[in-house]
Coordinates of C-alpha atoms in Angstrom, one line a residue:
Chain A
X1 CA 20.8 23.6 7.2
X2 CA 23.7 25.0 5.4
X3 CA 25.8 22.5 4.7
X4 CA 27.2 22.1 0.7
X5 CA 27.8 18.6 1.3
X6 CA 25.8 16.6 -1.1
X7 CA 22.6 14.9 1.1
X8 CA 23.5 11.8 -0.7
X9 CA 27.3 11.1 0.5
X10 CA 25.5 11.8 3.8
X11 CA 23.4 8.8 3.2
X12 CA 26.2 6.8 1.5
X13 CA 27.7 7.2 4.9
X14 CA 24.9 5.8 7.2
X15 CA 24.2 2.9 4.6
X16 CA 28.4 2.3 4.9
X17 CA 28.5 2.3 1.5
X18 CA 31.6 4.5 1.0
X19 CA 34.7 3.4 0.6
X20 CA 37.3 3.3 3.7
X21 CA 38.5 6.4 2.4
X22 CA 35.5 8.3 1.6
X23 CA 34.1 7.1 5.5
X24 CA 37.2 8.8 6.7
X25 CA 36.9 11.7 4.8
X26 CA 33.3 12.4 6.0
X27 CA 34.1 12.0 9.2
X28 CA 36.4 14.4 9.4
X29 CA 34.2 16.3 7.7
X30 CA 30.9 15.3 10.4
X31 CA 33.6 16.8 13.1
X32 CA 33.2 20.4 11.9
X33 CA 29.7 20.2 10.5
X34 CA 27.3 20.3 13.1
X35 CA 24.6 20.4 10.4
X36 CA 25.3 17.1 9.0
X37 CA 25.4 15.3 13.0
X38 CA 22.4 16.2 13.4
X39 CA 21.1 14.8 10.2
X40 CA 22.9 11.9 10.9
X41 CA 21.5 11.8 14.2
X42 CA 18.0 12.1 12.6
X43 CA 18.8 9.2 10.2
X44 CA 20.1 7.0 13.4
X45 CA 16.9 7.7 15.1
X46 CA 14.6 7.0 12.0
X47 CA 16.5 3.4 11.7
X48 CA 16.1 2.6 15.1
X49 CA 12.5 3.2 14.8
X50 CA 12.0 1.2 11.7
X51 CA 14.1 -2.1 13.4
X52 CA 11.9 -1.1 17.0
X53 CA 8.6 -1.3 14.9
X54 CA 8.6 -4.7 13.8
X55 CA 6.9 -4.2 10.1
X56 CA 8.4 -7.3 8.7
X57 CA 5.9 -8.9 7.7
X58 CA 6.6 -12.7 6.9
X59 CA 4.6 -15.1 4.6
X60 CA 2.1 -16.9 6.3
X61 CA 1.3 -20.8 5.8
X62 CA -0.8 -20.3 3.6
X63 CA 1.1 -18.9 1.0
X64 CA 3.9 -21.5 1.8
X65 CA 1.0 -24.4 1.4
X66 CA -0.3 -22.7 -2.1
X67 CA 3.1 -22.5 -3.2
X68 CA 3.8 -25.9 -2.6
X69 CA 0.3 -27.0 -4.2
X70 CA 0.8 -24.6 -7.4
X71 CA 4.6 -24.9 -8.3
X72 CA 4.9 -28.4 -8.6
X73 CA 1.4 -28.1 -11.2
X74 CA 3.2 -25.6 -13.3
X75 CA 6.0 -28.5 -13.6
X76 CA 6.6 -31.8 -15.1
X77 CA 4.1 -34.3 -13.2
X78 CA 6.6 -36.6 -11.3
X79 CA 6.4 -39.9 -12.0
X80 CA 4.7 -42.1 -9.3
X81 CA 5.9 -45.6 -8.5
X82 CA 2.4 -46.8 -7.5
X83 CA -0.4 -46.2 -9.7
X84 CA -2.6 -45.5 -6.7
X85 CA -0.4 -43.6 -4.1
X86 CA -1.5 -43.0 -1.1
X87 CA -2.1 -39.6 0.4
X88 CA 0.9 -39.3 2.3
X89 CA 2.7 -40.8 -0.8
X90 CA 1.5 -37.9 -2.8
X91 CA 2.7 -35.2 -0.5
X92 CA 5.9 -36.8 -0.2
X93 CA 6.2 -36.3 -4.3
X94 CA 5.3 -32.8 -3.9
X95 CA 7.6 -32.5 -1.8
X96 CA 10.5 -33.7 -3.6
X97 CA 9.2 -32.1 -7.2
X98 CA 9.0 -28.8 -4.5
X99 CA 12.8 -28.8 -3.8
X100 CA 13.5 -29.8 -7.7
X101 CA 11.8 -26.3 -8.6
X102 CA 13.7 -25.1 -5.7
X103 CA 16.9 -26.0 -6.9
X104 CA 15.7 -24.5 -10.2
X105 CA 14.8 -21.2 -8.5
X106 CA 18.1 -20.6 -7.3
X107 CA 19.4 -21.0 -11.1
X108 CA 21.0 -24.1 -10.4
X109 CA 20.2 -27.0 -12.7
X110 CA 22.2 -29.5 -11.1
X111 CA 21.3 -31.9 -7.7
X112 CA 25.2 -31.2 -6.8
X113 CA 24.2 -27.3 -6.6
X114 CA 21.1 -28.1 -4.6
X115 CA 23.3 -30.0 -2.1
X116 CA 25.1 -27.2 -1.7
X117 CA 22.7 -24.8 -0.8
X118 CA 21.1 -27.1 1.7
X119 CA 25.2 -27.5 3.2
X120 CA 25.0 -23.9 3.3
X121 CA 21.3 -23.2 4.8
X122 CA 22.3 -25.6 7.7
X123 CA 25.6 -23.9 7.8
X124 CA 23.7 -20.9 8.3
X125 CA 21.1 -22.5 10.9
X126 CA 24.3 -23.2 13.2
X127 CA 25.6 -19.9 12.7
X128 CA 22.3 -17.8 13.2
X129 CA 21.3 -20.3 16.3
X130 CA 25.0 -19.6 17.9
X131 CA 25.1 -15.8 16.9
X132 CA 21.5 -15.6 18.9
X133 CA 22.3 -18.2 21.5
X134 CA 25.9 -15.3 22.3
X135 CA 22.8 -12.1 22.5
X136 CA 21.1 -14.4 25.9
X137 CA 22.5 -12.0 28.8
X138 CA 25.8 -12.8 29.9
X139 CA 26.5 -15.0 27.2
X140 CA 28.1 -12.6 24.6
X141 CA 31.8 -12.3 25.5
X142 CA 33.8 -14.4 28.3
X143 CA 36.5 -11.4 27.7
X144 CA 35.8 -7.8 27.9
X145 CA 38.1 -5.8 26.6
X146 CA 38.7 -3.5 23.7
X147 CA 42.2 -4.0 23.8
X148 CA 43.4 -6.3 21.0
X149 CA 46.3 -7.2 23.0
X150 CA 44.2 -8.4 26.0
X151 CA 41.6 -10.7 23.7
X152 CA 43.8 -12.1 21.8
X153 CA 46.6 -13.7 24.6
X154 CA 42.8 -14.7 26.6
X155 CA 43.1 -17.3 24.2
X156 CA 45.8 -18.8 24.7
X157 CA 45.5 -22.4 26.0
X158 CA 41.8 -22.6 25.7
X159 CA 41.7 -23.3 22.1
X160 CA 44.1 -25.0 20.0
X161 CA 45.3 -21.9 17.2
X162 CA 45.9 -18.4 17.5
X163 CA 43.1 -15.9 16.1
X164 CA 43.9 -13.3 14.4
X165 CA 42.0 -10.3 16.6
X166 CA 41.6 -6.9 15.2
X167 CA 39.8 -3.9 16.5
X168 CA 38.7 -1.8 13.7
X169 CA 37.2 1.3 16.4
X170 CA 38.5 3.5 14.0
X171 CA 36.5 2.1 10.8
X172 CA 33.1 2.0 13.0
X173 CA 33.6 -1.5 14.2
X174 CA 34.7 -1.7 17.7
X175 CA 35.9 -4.5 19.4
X176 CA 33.7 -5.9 22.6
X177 CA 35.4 -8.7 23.5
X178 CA 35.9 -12.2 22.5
X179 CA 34.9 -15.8 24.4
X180 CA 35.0 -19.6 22.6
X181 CA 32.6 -21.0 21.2
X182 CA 31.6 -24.5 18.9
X183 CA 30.2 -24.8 15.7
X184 CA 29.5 -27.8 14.0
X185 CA 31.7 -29.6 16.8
X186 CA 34.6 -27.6 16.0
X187 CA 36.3 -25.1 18.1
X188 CA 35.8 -21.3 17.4
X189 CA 36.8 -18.3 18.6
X190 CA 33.8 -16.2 18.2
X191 CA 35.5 -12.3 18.6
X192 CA 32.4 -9.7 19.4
X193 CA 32.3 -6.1 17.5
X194 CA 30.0 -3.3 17.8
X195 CA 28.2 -2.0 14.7
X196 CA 26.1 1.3 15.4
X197 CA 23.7 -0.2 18.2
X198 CA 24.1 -4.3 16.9
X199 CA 26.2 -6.8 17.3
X200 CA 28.3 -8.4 15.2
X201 CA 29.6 -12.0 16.2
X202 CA 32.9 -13.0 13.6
X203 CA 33.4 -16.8 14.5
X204 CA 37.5 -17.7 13.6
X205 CA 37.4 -21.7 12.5
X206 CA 40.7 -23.5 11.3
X207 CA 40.1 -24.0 7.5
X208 CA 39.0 -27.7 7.0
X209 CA 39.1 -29.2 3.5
X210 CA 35.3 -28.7 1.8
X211 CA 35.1 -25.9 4.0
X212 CA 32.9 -23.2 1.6
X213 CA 34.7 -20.1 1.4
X214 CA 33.5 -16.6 -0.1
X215 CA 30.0 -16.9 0.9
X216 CA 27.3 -15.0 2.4
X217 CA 23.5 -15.2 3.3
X218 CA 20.6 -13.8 4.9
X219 CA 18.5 -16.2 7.3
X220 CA 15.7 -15.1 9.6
X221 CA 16.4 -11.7 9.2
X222 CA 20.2 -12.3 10.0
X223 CA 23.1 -11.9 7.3
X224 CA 25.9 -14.1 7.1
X225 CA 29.0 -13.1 5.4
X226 CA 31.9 -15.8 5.5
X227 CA 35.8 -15.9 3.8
X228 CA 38.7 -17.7 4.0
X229 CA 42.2 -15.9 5.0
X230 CA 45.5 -17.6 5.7
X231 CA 44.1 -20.6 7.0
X232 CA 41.0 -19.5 8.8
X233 CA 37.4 -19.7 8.1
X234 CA 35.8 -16.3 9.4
X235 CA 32.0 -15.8 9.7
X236 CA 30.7 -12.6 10.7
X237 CA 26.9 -13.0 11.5
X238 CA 24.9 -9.9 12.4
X239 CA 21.2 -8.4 11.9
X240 CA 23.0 -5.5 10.8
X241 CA 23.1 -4.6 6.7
X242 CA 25.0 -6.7 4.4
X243 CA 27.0 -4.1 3.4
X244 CA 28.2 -3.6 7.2
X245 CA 29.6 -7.4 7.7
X246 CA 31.2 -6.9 3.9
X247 CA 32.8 -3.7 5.3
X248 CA 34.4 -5.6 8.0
X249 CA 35.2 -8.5 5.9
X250 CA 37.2 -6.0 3.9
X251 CA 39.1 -4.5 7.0
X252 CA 39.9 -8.0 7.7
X253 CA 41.4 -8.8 4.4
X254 CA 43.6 -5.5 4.7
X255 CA 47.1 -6.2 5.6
Chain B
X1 CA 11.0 -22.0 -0.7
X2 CA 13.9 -20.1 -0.5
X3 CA 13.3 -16.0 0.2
X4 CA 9.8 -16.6 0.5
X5 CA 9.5 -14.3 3.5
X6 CA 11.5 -11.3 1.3
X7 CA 9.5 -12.0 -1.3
X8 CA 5.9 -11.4 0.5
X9 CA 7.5 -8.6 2.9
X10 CA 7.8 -6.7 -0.7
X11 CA 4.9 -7.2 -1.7
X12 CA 2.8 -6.7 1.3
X13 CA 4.7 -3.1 1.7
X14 CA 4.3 -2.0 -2.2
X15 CA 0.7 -3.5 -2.4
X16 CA -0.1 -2.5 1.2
X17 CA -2.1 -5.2 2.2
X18 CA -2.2 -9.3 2.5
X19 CA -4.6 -10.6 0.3
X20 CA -3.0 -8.6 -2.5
X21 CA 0.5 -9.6 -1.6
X22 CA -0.5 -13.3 -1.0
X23 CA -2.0 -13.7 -4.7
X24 CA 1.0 -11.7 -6.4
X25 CA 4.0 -13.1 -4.4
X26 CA 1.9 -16.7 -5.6
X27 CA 2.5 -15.6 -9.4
X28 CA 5.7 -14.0 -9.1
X29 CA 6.6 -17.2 -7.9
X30 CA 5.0 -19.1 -10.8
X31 CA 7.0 -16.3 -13.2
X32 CA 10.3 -17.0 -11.7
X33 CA 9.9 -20.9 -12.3
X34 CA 9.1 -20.7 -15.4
X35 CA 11.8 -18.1 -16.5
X36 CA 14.4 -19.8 -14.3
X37 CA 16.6 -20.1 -17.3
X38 CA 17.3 -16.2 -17.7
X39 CA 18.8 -16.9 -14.8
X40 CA 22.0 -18.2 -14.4
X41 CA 24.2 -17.4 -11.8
X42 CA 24.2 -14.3 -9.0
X43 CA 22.1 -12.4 -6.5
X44 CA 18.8 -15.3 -6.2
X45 CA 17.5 -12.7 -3.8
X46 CA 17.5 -10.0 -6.4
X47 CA 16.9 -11.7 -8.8
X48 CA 13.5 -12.9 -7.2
X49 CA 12.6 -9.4 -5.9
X50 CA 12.9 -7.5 -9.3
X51 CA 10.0 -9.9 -10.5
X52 CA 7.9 -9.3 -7.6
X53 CA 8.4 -5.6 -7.8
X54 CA 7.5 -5.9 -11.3
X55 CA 4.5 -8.0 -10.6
X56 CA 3.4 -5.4 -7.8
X57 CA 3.8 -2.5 -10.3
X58 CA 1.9 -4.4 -12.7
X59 CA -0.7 -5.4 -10.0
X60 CA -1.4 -1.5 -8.9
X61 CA -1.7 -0.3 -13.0
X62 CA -4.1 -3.2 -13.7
X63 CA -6.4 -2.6 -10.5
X64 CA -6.4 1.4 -11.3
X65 CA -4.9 2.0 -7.7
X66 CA -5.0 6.0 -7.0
X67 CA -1.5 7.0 -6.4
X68 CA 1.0 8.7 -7.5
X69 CA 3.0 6.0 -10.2
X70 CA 5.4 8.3 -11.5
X71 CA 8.9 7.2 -11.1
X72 CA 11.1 9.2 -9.2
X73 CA 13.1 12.3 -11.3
X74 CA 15.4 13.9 -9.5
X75 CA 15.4 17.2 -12.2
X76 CA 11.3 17.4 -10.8
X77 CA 11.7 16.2 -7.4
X78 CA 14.6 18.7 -6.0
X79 CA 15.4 17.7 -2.8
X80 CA 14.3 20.1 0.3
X81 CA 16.1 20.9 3.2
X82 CA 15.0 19.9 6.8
X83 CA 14.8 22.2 9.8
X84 CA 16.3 20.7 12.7
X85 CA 13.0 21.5 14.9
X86 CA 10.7 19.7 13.0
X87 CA 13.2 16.8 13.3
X88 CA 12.8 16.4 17.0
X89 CA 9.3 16.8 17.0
X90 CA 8.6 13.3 14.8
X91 CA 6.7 10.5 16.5
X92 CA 7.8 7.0 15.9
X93 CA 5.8 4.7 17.5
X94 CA 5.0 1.5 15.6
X95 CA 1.6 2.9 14.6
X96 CA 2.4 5.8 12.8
X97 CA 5.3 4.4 11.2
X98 CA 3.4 2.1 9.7
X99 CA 1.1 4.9 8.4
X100 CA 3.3 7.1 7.5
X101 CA 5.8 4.3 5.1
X102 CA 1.8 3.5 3.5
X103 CA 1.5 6.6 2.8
X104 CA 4.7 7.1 1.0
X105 CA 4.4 6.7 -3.0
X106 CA 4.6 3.5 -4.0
X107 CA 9.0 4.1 -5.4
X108 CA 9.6 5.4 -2.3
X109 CA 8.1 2.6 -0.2
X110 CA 9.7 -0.1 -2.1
X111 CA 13.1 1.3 -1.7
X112 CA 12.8 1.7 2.1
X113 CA 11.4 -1.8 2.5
X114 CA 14.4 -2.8 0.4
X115 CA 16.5 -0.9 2.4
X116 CA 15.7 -0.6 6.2
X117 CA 13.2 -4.0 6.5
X118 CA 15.2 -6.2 3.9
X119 CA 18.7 -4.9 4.4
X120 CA 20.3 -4.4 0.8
X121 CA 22.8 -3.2 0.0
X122 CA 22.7 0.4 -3.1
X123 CA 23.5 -2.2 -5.8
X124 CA 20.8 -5.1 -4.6
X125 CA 18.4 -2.0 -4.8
X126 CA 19.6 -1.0 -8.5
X127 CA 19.5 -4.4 -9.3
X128 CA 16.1 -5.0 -8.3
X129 CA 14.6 -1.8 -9.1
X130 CA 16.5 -1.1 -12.4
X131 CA 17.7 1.6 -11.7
X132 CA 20.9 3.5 -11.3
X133 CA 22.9 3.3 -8.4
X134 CA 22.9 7.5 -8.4
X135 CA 19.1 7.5 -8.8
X136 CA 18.6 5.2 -5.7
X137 CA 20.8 7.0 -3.7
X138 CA 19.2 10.4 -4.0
X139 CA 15.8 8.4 -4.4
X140 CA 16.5 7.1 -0.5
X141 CA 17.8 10.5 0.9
X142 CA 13.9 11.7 -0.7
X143 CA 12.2 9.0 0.1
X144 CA 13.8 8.9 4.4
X145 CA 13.0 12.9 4.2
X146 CA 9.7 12.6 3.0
X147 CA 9.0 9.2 5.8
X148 CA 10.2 11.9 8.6
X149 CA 8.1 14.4 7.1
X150 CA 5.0 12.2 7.7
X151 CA 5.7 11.4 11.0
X152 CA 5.9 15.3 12.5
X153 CA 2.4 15.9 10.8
X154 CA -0.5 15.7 12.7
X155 CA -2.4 12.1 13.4
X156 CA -5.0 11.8 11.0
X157 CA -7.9 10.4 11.8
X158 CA -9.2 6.8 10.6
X159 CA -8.7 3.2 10.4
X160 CA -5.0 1.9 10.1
X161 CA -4.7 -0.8 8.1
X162 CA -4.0 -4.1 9.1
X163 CA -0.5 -5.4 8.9

């Protein structure tokens, strides 16, 4: 290995934590540095492996249970309507004293807050359920194309606003294809772009009043990233890193 | 409980095993309730995960657990440079991966977990691991080398540990 190139831009690079113009830089470096393709090639492989081999390793129940038993000691006893509650009664306190500490845990002192977060988890549910529901085999794209100019007149007629479709091949994100799709009873146009070996589903709402915008989250292993732009309500959803869908949020919000 | 999962996947990597990572995600838990009000607005993920690292450090001091503790120094810890052969010849079956990101020391497991299991971005990873953003960025490129490194050696033989 003889490359001068600092080991860490190389890394920067795979994480996509450069900026646009730093990306483009090394990759016109990569195209004269077989050195650093290979290391990126050994980085891509080491990845893979790591998503391949499972070794998340999620609480079990029994942590969730202790939790739910020990947080609610460590707080204010909740007051109790009956003075001899039932057992059901009991849990039912726990629970609610559990969400209380929950909404505390987020750094949120207010109910309001807590409502808001629960808006968003089920916001989240829908969009994790319909990003996975897209990966069943032939349910991903209605349109193929990589053309911009052939997804975005496919839509024409089938849903009632024209999306703004972008392929961003040149920034790592190219387009797949597109097909409709329905969140929360609303139309979408979900547009489909490849990440490195994922997929990234960006769902295209018309902005509704209360809609949330500037948002993002992580649910089941999935990220969510969401924004608002000139009347729309994008949500790209993907497994891959934060910092990818925030990436493409950016290209997005270039003019 | 919000980032529960995140939480235990932390510790059960750091800590490298359940039990431990059941009792200290529990406290980390009980820390973060309590000191809820240093917290006001931002990364909740991050904000959660710095304890429990910090609990999990604490956890391995207390319990005298042999390995190496000392925090990652670039000026000691030059970085080495990979031969292209001994990069094809790693194994990565789910087995040995799991062996060989145990076997990494304990700075350089959290920051994989963090990175590759977790999905954070450089700054969640400073954030959580106090740190600078240029020490976890050469810290990773160490800490991926030294992973590989593991996996071309030969299988050792013994138990694996449970996951």
């Amino acid at each position: 290995m003889t490359c001068d190139l600092s080991q860490t831009r190389l890394h920067a690079y795979f994480d996509g934590e450069l900026d646009a113009m730093g990306a483009a830089e090394f990759e016109r470096h990569l195209e004269s540095c077989p050195d650093c393709e290979t290391r990126l090639a050994a980085e891509e492989k080491l990845r893979s492996a790591l998503a391949g081999a499972q070794l998340y390793a999620r609480a079990p129940e029994n942590l969730r249970k202790n939790l739910l038993i020990s947080l609610p000691k460590a707080a204010v006893p909740p007051p109790l309507k009956d003075p001899k509650p039932s057992a059901a009664e009991s849990w039912r306190w726990l629970a609610i004293a559990a969400s209380v500490i929950l909404a505390l845990l987020l750094g949120t002192q207010y109910m309001e807050k807590l409502n808001r977060h629960l808006q968003q988890q089920a916001m989240a549910a829908v969009i994790v359920d319909a990003h996975l529901r897209s990966l069943q085999p032939g349910h991903l794209e209605d349109v193929i194309s990589t053309d911009q100019h052939t997804v975005k007149p496919w839509f024409d007629g089938k849903i009632d606003f024209a999306p703004p479709v972008r392929d961003f091949a040149n920034d790592g994100f190219p387009l797949v294809g597109g097909r409709l799709d329905v969140l929360e009873g609303r139309s979408a146009a979900a547009l489909v772009y490849g990440r490195r070996k994922h997929i990234v589903n960006v769902f295209v709402t018309k902005t509704q009043p209360g809609d949330a915008s500037d948002r993002s989250g992580e649910l089941q292993g999935y990220h969510w990233v969401a924004w608002q732009q000139n009347g729309f309500t994008f949500t790209a959803v993907s497994d891959t890193a934060y910092a990818d869908l925030d990436q493409l949020k950016q290209l997005f919000l270039a003019p | 409980m919000p980032h529960r999962d995140a939480a235990y996947n932390l510790a059960r990597w750091i800590l490298r095993g359940r039990a431990q990572a059941e009792d200290v995600t529990q406290e980390a838990f009980l820390r973060a309730y309590r000191s809820f009000g240093a917290f006001q607005t931002g990364n909740a993920r991050a904000w959660l995960l710095q304890i429990v690292r910090n609990c999990c450090f604490t956890w391995l001091q207390q319990n005298h657990v042999a390995e190496e503790m000392t925090e990652f120094d670039e000026q000691t810890m030059p970085p080495k440079t990979e031969d292209p052969e001994s990069l094809a010849m790693a194994t990565y079956d789910r087995e040995r991966l799991q062996r060989a990101l145990e076997d990494l020391p304990a700075h350089f497991r959290e920051i994989i977990v963090l990175r590759e299991l977790e999905g954070c971005s450089y700054k969640e990873i400073a954030a959580i691991t106090t740190r600078p953003i240029g020490t976890v960025m050469s810290a990773l490129a160490r800490a991926r080398q030294q992973l590989r490194t593991l996996l071309t050696e030969p299988v050792p033989k013994g138990a694996s540990r449970d996951l």
